[in-house]
């Protein structure tokens, strides 16, 4: 690069990434091919609109790239073009979710989603997000004892509040989600059922976690977490006679976004092809096996794991343990000083503040990409334990 200042920073970040154990549950490492697509001339092109319906000329190749990405997305998740539509233009997860609400939920109407503290996402209607300012969040949480989803409670809330849409999707919920039960609740109150599978997409693609497609009307996902693509997002929607897919396309463009980022779309297409392989299926299974080992080992070492374990790539550790342990911020800071990167996280029934909560969130997707197996995670658990129990 001619710009030595930026080049130096990129090199420094590359070195940092290589030198740490990365347990951020929402991060991963893309292939060189994905990086090449991202850093290509595709970034120069404006392609507002959709295939064959663009506002600018010179988009013959853009159409081919976007169509190929869409084909690969449907194929990867085993979806037929007759029943499902996919929009690959969302710039990331938050605009994807906002666009679905713009399309399907009248201003001021109700979005039912998990509260942030128990593992939901800001864009599931939290008051500090635009999704909680334009719409009203009807929150649900987890059961106080089991720390898992309580469908009796969800049904009760849905029947009382009659939300327009029910969102199942989480940033810090480690267990299996019964999408069929969510569908039944949505049907009983006439709500749309949306799944935000951002964290789970790679596990679903690898057939290591149940697919939500049989039950959902709309599925949103980012592409850079377990799916191991570039930072981007997709919206899958049913093509039945409600024609929600047409409304969602319009909500993305011209509703919310301008020109799509073609380099990102090409990068997603590359990642989708990579995920449609036996090697990726093995990867997805290994991610979950590694998470189970990490969770079990930490438990054996005396740490409380929220909900007692994990069925995914994600683990929530209660480091505070009612004041016997250390806060999530202190845990995260100490781990970082020792080369292990995690994020502090609230836990169900949180008694502390979000900036200094009771727990940390761990994930195994990134380190599994780097080749780590069960035995490595036994050692990582021991290392975490030693760091958290040291005086400084
Ligand atoms: N940062 C992402 C996550 O960790 O789930 C979502 O915004």
Short mmCIF file of C-alpha atoms and ligand atoms in Angstrom, two decimals:
data_model
loop_
_atom_site.label_atom_id
_atom_site.label_comp_id
_atom_site.label_asym_id
_atom_site.label_seq_id
_atom_site.Cartn_x
_atom_site.Cartn_y
_atom_site.Cartn_z
CA UNK A 1 0.00 0.00 0.00
CA UNK A 2 1.10 3.58 -0.62
CA UNK A 3 -0.69 4.72 2.53
CA UNK A 4 1.86 3.49 5.05
CA UNK A 5 -0.12 4.69 8.08
CA UNK A 6 -3.13 2.53 7.26
CA UNK A 7 -0.98 -0.34 6.01
CA UNK A 8 0.85 -0.38 9.34
CA UNK A 9 -2.43 -0.53 11.22
CA UNK A 10 -3.76 -3.36 9.05
CA UNK A 11 -0.56 -5.32 9.62
CA UNK A 12 -0.80 -4.64 13.36
CA UNK A 13 -4.41 -5.88 13.44
CA UNK A 14 -3.46 -8.99 11.45
CA UNK A 15 -0.73 -9.68 14.00
CA UNK A 16 -3.12 -9.06 16.91
CA UNK A 17 -5.67 -11.46 15.47
CA UNK A 18 -3.02 -14.16 15.09
CA UNK A 19 -1.59 -13.68 18.55
CA UNK A 20 -4.74 -14.04 20.66
CA UNK A 21 -7.22 -16.77 21.52
CA UNK A 22 -10.43 -15.29 20.18
CA UNK A 23 -13.58 -16.42 21.97
CA UNK A 24 -15.87 -13.62 20.77
CA UNK A 25 -18.99 -15.60 19.88
CA UNK A 26 -19.92 -13.36 16.94
CA UNK A 27 -16.53 -13.32 15.19
CA UNK A 28 -14.82 -15.67 12.77
CA UNK A 29 -12.00 -15.78 10.19
CA UNK A 30 -12.83 -15.56 6.48
CA UNK A 31 -10.93 -17.33 3.71
CA UNK A 32 -8.47 -15.58 1.39
CA UNK A 33 -11.05 -15.87 -1.39
CA UNK A 34 -13.60 -13.92 0.66
CA UNK A 35 -10.97 -11.26 1.34
CA UNK A 36 -10.17 -11.06 -2.37
CA UNK A 37 -13.83 -10.51 -3.25
CA UNK A 38 -14.10 -7.80 -0.58
CA UNK A 39 -11.01 -6.00 -1.82
CA UNK A 40 -12.01 -6.13 -5.49
CA UNK A 41 -13.07 -3.51 -8.06
CA UNK A 42 -16.68 -4.43 -7.34
CA UNK A 43 -16.56 -1.73 -4.66
CA UNK A 44 -16.49 0.88 -7.46
CA UNK A 45 -19.90 0.05 -8.87
CA UNK A 46 -23.30 1.55 -8.05
CA UNK A 47 -26.11 -0.97 -8.51
CA UNK A 48 -29.19 0.60 -6.89
CA UNK A 49 -32.23 -1.53 -7.56
CA UNK A 50 -32.46 -5.23 -8.27
CA UNK A 51 -31.42 -7.52 -11.13
CA UNK A 52 -32.68 -6.13 -14.47
CA UNK A 53 -34.28 -3.25 -12.57
CA UNK A 54 -31.25 -1.06 -11.86
CA UNK A 55 -31.19 2.71 -11.89
CA UNK A 56 -27.72 2.98 -13.48
CA UNK A 57 -26.17 1.43 -16.56
CA UNK A 58 -23.28 -1.03 -16.64
CA UNK A 59 -24.88 -3.53 -14.30
CA UNK A 60 -24.84 -6.72 -16.38
CA UNK A 61 -22.12 -8.21 -14.18
CA UNK A 62 -23.71 -6.93 -10.97
CA UNK A 63 -26.88 -8.84 -11.89
CA UNK A 64 -24.88 -12.03 -12.38
CA UNK A 65 -23.12 -11.67 -9.03
CA UNK A 66 -26.28 -10.89 -7.08
CA UNK A 67 -28.23 -13.71 -8.76
CA UNK A 68 -25.45 -16.21 -8.09
CA UNK A 69 -25.33 -15.17 -4.44
CA UNK A 70 -29.11 -15.63 -4.14
CA UNK A 71 -29.01 -19.06 -5.83
CA UNK A 72 -26.25 -20.21 -3.48
CA UNK A 73 -28.08 -18.90 -0.41
CA UNK A 74 -31.27 -20.82 -1.24
CA UNK A 75 -29.32 -23.97 -2.11
CA UNK A 76 -27.24 -23.92 1.06
CA UNK A 77 -30.33 -23.90 3.27
CA UNK A 78 -32.20 -26.43 1.11
CA UNK A 79 -34.87 -23.95 -0.02
CA UNK A 80 -36.81 -24.00 -3.28
CA UNK A 81 -37.08 -20.83 -5.30
CA UNK A 82 -40.82 -21.41 -5.56
CA UNK A 83 -41.34 -21.18 -1.81
CA UNK A 84 -38.60 -18.83 -0.64
CA UNK A 85 -37.12 -15.54 -1.75
CA UNK A 86 -33.84 -14.11 -0.51
CA UNK A 87 -32.58 -10.54 -0.43
CA UNK A 88 -28.78 -10.36 -0.20
CA UNK A 89 -28.48 -6.55 -0.12
CA UNK A 90 -28.75 -5.77 3.63
CA UNK A 91 -25.53 -4.08 4.68
CA UNK A 92 -25.59 -5.85 8.03
CA UNK A 93 -27.88 -7.41 10.63
CA UNK A 94 -29.46 -4.27 12.08
CA UNK A 95 -30.69 -2.84 8.73
CA UNK A 96 -31.92 -6.33 7.81
CA UNK A 97 -34.11 -6.51 10.91
CA UNK A 98 -35.30 -2.90 10.59
CA UNK A 99 -36.33 -3.58 6.97
CA UNK A 100 -38.46 -6.55 7.98
CA UNK A 101 -40.33 -4.42 10.51
CA UNK A 102 -40.64 -1.56 7.99
CA UNK A 103 -42.26 -4.03 5.62
CA UNK A 104 -44.54 -5.90 8.01
CA UNK A 105 -45.19 -3.90 11.18
CA UNK A 106 -47.17 -0.63 11.12
CA UNK A 107 -45.49 2.26 12.94
CA UNK A 108 -46.27 2.03 16.67
CA UNK A 109 -47.33 -1.63 16.51
CA UNK A 110 -45.83 -4.40 18.62
CA UNK A 111 -42.67 -6.46 18.13
CA UNK A 112 -42.37 -9.33 20.59
CA UNK A 113 -38.74 -10.28 21.19
CA UNK A 114 -36.43 -11.47 23.92
CA UNK A 115 -35.21 -8.75 26.26
CA UNK A 116 -31.55 -7.75 25.97
CA UNK A 117 -30.60 -8.87 29.46
CA UNK A 118 -31.69 -12.47 28.88
CA UNK A 119 -29.98 -12.76 25.48
CA UNK A 120 -32.05 -10.83 22.92
CA UNK A 121 -30.66 -8.25 20.48
CA UNK A 122 -31.07 -4.46 20.41
CA UNK A 123 -32.94 -4.71 17.10
CA UNK A 124 -35.61 -6.94 18.60
CA UNK A 125 -37.34 -3.79 19.87
CA UNK A 126 -35.07 -2.48 22.63
CA UNK A 127 -35.85 1.12 23.57
CA UNK A 128 -32.36 2.48 22.75
CA UNK A 129 -32.60 1.08 19.20
CA UNK A 130 -34.72 2.65 16.46
CA UNK A 131 -36.72 -0.59 16.61
CA UNK A 132 -37.92 0.39 20.08
CA UNK A 133 -38.58 4.02 19.14
CA UNK A 134 -40.64 3.43 15.99
CA UNK A 135 -42.28 0.27 17.30
CA UNK A 136 -43.18 -1.01 20.75
CA UNK A 137 -41.26 -3.93 22.19
CA UNK A 138 -43.16 -6.61 24.02
CA UNK A 139 -40.32 -8.32 25.83
CA UNK A 140 -40.05 -11.90 26.98
CA UNK A 141 -37.28 -13.48 29.01
CA UNK A 142 -36.15 -16.89 30.15
CA UNK A 143 -37.43 -18.93 33.08
CA UNK A 144 -35.75 -17.79 36.30
CA UNK A 145 -34.80 -21.29 37.38
CA UNK A 146 -33.90 -23.17 34.18
CA UNK A 147 -32.69 -20.04 32.33
CA UNK A 148 -34.30 -21.48 29.21
CA UNK A 149 -37.23 -20.29 27.10
CA UNK A 150 -40.58 -20.76 28.85
CA UNK A 151 -43.30 -21.26 26.22
CA UNK A 152 -46.17 -21.03 28.71
CA UNK A 153 -45.01 -17.54 29.60
CA UNK A 154 -44.47 -16.62 25.95
CA UNK A 155 -47.99 -17.76 25.05
CA UNK A 156 -49.45 -15.80 27.95
CA UNK A 157 -47.65 -12.60 26.92
CA UNK A 158 -48.54 -13.05 23.24
CA UNK A 159 -52.22 -13.62 24.02
CA UNK A 160 -52.37 -10.51 26.20
CA UNK A 161 -50.38 -8.21 23.91
CA UNK A 162 -51.28 -9.50 20.42
CA UNK A 163 -47.97 -8.51 18.76
CA UNK A 164 -47.75 -8.02 15.01
CA UNK A 165 -44.58 -10.07 14.82
CA UNK A 166 -42.79 -12.52 17.11
CA UNK A 167 -39.01 -12.66 16.84
CA UNK A 168 -37.03 -15.72 17.88
CA UNK A 169 -33.35 -14.93 17.71
CA UNK A 170 -30.69 -14.24 20.22
CA UNK A 171 -27.18 -12.97 20.78
CA UNK A 172 -26.62 -14.76 24.05
CA UNK A 173 -28.93 -17.76 24.29
CA UNK A 174 -26.89 -20.98 24.18
CA UNK A 175 -29.58 -23.67 23.99
CA UNK A 176 -31.69 -25.32 21.29
CA UNK A 177 -34.70 -23.24 20.25
CA UNK A 178 -37.99 -25.00 19.56
CA UNK A 179 -39.04 -23.06 16.44
CA UNK A 180 -42.21 -25.17 16.08
CA UNK A 181 -43.50 -23.95 19.44
CA UNK A 182 -42.81 -20.33 18.49
CA UNK A 183 -44.78 -20.90 15.27
CA UNK A 184 -47.72 -22.28 17.24
CA UNK A 185 -47.77 -19.22 19.50
CA UNK A 186 -47.50 -16.88 16.49
CA UNK A 187 -50.39 -18.69 14.77
CA UNK A 188 -52.54 -18.55 17.88
CA UNK A 189 -52.37 -14.72 17.89
CA UNK A 190 -52.15 -14.11 14.14
CA UNK A 191 -48.57 -12.76 14.26
CA UNK A 192 -45.80 -13.09 11.72
CA UNK A 193 -43.00 -15.35 12.91
CA UNK A 194 -39.47 -14.11 12.25
CA UNK A 195 -36.26 -15.92 13.17
CA UNK A 196 -33.02 -13.95 13.47
CA UNK A 197 -30.53 -16.79 13.06
CA UNK A 198 -27.45 -14.54 12.89
CA UNK A 199 -25.54 -16.50 15.49
CA UNK A 200 -26.69 -19.89 14.26
CA UNK A 201 -26.52 -19.58 10.45
CA UNK A 202 -23.32 -21.60 10.02
CA UNK A 203 -24.56 -24.29 12.38
CA UNK A 204 -27.87 -24.51 10.50
CA UNK A 205 -26.02 -24.56 7.15
CA UNK A 206 -23.79 -27.34 8.48
CA UNK A 207 -26.87 -29.31 9.64
CA UNK A 208 -25.55 -29.22 13.22
CA UNK A 209 -28.48 -27.18 14.61
CA UNK A 210 -32.22 -27.40 13.75
CA UNK A 211 -33.30 -25.32 10.77
CA UNK A 212 -35.94 -22.62 11.37
CA UNK A 213 -37.13 -22.58 7.74
CA UNK A 214 -39.92 -25.10 8.22
CA UNK A 215 -41.67 -22.76 10.64
CA UNK A 216 -40.71 -19.13 9.99
CA UNK A 217 -42.30 -16.56 7.65
CA UNK A 218 -39.06 -14.59 7.57
CA UNK A 219 -35.49 -15.52 8.49
CA UNK A 220 -32.81 -12.84 8.85
CA UNK A 221 -29.14 -13.54 9.33
CA UNK A 222 -25.81 -11.87 9.38
CA UNK A 223 -23.17 -13.67 7.34
CA UNK A 224 -20.02 -13.14 9.40
CA UNK A 225 -20.56 -15.17 12.55
CA UNK A 226 -20.70 -18.99 12.44
CA UNK A 227 -21.37 -18.75 8.68
CA UNK A 228 -17.82 -17.41 8.24
CA UNK A 229 -18.46 -14.87 5.51
CA UNK A 230 -17.83 -11.12 5.23
CA UNK A 231 -19.80 -8.62 7.32
CA UNK A 232 -23.19 -8.55 5.63
CA UNK A 233 -26.70 -9.95 6.01
CA UNK A 234 -29.54 -11.70 4.17
CA UNK A 235 -33.32 -11.81 4.52
CA UNK A 236 -35.18 -14.97 3.52
CA UNK A 237 -38.95 -14.63 3.13
CA UNK A 238 -41.81 -16.88 2.06
CA UNK A 239 -43.22 -16.38 -1.43
CA UNK A 240 -46.84 -17.30 -0.61
CA UNK A 241 -49.79 -15.13 -1.62
CA UNK A 242 -49.22 -12.66 1.23
CA UNK A 243 -46.31 -11.46 -0.93
CA UNK A 244 -44.29 -10.32 2.06
CA UNK A 245 -41.11 -10.76 0.04
CA UNK A 246 -42.13 -7.91 -2.26
CA UNK A 247 -42.67 -5.61 0.72
CA UNK A 248 -39.30 -6.61 2.20
CA UNK A 249 -37.44 -5.95 -1.06
CA UNK A 250 -39.03 -2.49 -1.20
CA UNK A 251 -38.17 -1.86 2.45
CA UNK A 252 -34.47 -2.59 1.79
CA UNK A 253 -34.39 -0.49 -1.38
CA UNK A 254 -35.62 2.22 -1.73
CA UNK A 255 -36.97 2.11 1.84
CA UNK A 256 -33.81 2.07 3.91
CA UNK A 257 -30.65 1.60 1.87
CA UNK A 258 -29.03 3.00 -1.23
CA UNK A 259 -26.70 1.09 -3.50
CA UNK A 260 -25.83 -2.45 -2.43
CA UNK A 261 -22.19 -3.23 -1.63
CA UNK A 262 -21.39 -5.54 -4.52
CA UNK A 263 -18.00 -6.52 -3.14
CA UNK A 264 -19.73 -7.71 0.04
CA UNK A 265 -22.33 -9.60 -1.96
CA UNK A 266 -19.58 -11.34 -3.93
CA UNK A 267 -17.80 -12.17 -0.66
CA UNK A 268 -21.02 -13.64 0.73
CA UNK A 269 -21.43 -15.72 -2.46
CA UNK A 270 -17.92 -17.12 -1.95
CA UNK A 271 -18.63 -17.95 1.70
CA UNK A 272 -21.95 -19.62 0.81
CA UNK A 273 -20.15 -21.91 -1.64
CA UNK A 274 -17.53 -22.73 0.98
CA UNK A 275 -20.29 -23.55 3.48
CA UNK A 276 -21.97 -25.93 1.04
CA UNK A 277 -19.31 -28.61 1.48
CA UNK A 278 -18.74 -31.71 3.65
CA UNK A 279 -15.75 -29.92 5.20
CA UNK A 280 -17.99 -27.12 6.45
CA UNK A 281 -20.46 -29.63 7.91
CA UNK A 282 -17.60 -31.17 9.86
CA UNK A 283 -16.58 -27.68 10.96
CA UNK A 284 -20.09 -26.89 12.25
CA UNK A 285 -20.19 -30.13 14.25
CA UNK A 286 -16.72 -29.46 15.66
CA UNK A 287 -17.75 -25.93 16.73
CA UNK A 288 -20.52 -27.40 18.91
CA UNK A 289 -18.35 -30.23 20.25
CA UNK A 290 -15.72 -27.69 21.23
CA UNK A 291 -18.30 -25.48 22.95
CA UNK A 292 -19.63 -28.41 24.95
CA UNK A 293 -16.11 -29.31 26.08
CA UNK A 294 -15.34 -25.71 27.06
CA UNK A 295 -18.61 -25.46 28.98
CA UNK A 296 -18.16 -28.82 30.78
CA UNK A 297 -14.56 -28.11 31.71
CA UNK A 298 -15.35 -24.66 33.11
CA UNK A 299 -18.20 -26.20 35.08
CA UNK A 300 -15.85 -28.85 36.49
CA UNK A 301 -13.50 -26.04 37.52
CA UNK A 302 -16.29 -24.46 39.55
CA UNK A 303 -17.75 -21.81 37.22
CA UNK A 304 -21.51 -21.47 36.87
CA UNK A 305 -22.64 -21.87 33.28
CA UNK A 306 -25.95 -20.13 32.55
CA UNK A 307 -28.67 -22.74 31.81
CA UNK A 308 -26.19 -25.48 32.77
CA UNK A 309 -24.55 -25.89 29.35
CA UNK A 310 -24.81 -25.25 25.64
CA UNK A 311 -26.24 -26.76 22.45
CA UNK A 312 -24.52 -24.29 20.15
CA UNK A 313 -21.26 -22.38 19.68
CA UNK A 314 -22.01 -20.09 22.61
CA UNK A 315 -21.50 -20.25 26.37
CA UNK A 316 -22.53 -17.76 29.03
CA UNK A 317 -20.41 -17.90 32.16
CA UNK A 318 -21.67 -16.39 35.39
CA UNK A 319 -18.33 -15.09 36.67
CA UNK A 320 -19.92 -13.01 39.44
CA UNK A 321 -21.69 -15.94 41.13
CA UNK A 322 -23.59 -13.76 43.60
CA UNK A 323 -20.45 -11.87 44.65
CA UNK A 324 -18.24 -14.91 45.25
CA UNK A 325 -16.50 -14.43 41.90
CA UNK A 326 -15.52 -11.40 39.80
CA UNK A 327 -17.56 -9.11 37.56
CA UNK A 328 -17.84 -9.71 33.82
CA UNK A 329 -15.83 -6.56 33.07
CA UNK A 330 -13.01 -7.55 35.36
CA UNK A 331 -13.05 -11.06 33.91
CA UNK A 332 -12.96 -9.75 30.35
CA UNK A 333 -10.18 -7.23 31.14
CA UNK A 334 -8.03 -9.83 32.89
CA UNK A 335 -8.48 -12.33 30.10
CA UNK A 336 -7.55 -9.73 27.48
CA UNK A 337 -4.35 -8.86 29.36
CA UNK A 338 -3.49 -12.54 29.09
CA UNK A 339 -4.30 -12.91 25.39
CA UNK A 340 -7.85 -14.30 25.55
CA UNK A 341 -10.50 -12.09 23.94
CA UNK A 342 -14.11 -12.38 25.17
CA UNK A 343 -16.96 -9.97 25.85
CA UNK A 344 -18.59 -9.07 29.11
CA UNK A 345 -22.29 -9.97 29.09
CA UNK A 346 -25.43 -9.67 31.16
CA UNK A 347 -26.94 -12.88 32.46
CA UNK A 348 -30.62 -13.70 33.11
CA UNK A 349 -31.82 -11.98 36.28
CA UNK A 350 -28.91 -9.51 36.01
CA UNK A 351 -28.33 -7.50 39.19
CA UNK A 352 -25.40 -5.39 37.93
CA UNK A 353 -25.04 -2.85 35.09
CA UNK A 354 -24.62 -3.69 31.37
CA UNK A 355 -21.20 -1.95 31.43
CA UNK A 356 -20.08 -4.12 34.33
CA UNK A 357 -22.37 -7.13 34.29
CA UNK A 358 -22.22 -10.53 35.97
CA UNK A 359 -20.91 -12.64 33.15
CA UNK A 360 -18.88 -13.22 30.03
CA UNK A 361 -19.93 -14.71 26.71
CA UNK A 362 -17.66 -17.22 25.01
CA UNK A 363 -17.89 -18.76 21.53
CA UNK A 364 -15.93 -21.38 19.67
CA UNK A 365 -16.53 -20.53 15.98
CA UNK A 366 -13.33 -18.53 15.39
CA UNK A 367 -10.89 -20.83 17.15
CA UNK A 368 -12.47 -23.88 15.49
CA UNK A 369 -11.77 -22.24 12.12
CA UNK A 370 -8.16 -22.01 13.28
CA UNK A 371 -8.13 -25.79 13.77
CA UNK A 372 -8.71 -26.15 17.52
CA UNK A 373 -10.25 -29.39 18.76
CA UNK A 374 -11.62 -30.75 22.06
CA UNK A 375 -8.19 -31.19 23.67
CA UNK A 376 -7.32 -27.57 22.94
CA UNK A 377 -10.50 -26.38 24.62
CA UNK A 378 -9.69 -28.40 27.75
CA UNK A 379 -6.49 -26.35 27.95
CA UNK A 380 -8.28 -23.09 27.16
CA UNK A 381 -10.74 -23.78 30.03
CA UNK A 382 -7.82 -24.35 32.41
CA UNK A 383 -6.14 -21.16 31.24
CA UNK A 384 -9.35 -19.14 31.71
CA UNK A 385 -9.81 -20.60 35.18
CA UNK A 386 -6.24 -19.78 36.20
CA UNK A 387 -6.49 -16.19 34.94
CA UNK A 388 -9.86 -15.54 36.59
CA UNK A 389 -8.70 -16.95 39.91
CA UNK A 390 -5.37 -15.10 39.99
CA UNK A 391 -5.20 -12.06 42.26
CA UNK A 392 -4.40 -9.62 39.43
N1 LIG B 1 -22.39 -8.01 17.95
C1 LIG B 1 -23.33 -9.02 17.62
C2 LIG B 1 -23.38 -10.12 18.61
O1 LIG B 1 -22.42 -10.29 19.31
O2 LIG B 1 -24.35 -10.84 18.69
C3 LIG B 1 -24.69 -8.50 17.41
O3 LIG B 1 -24.81 -7.16 17.25
#
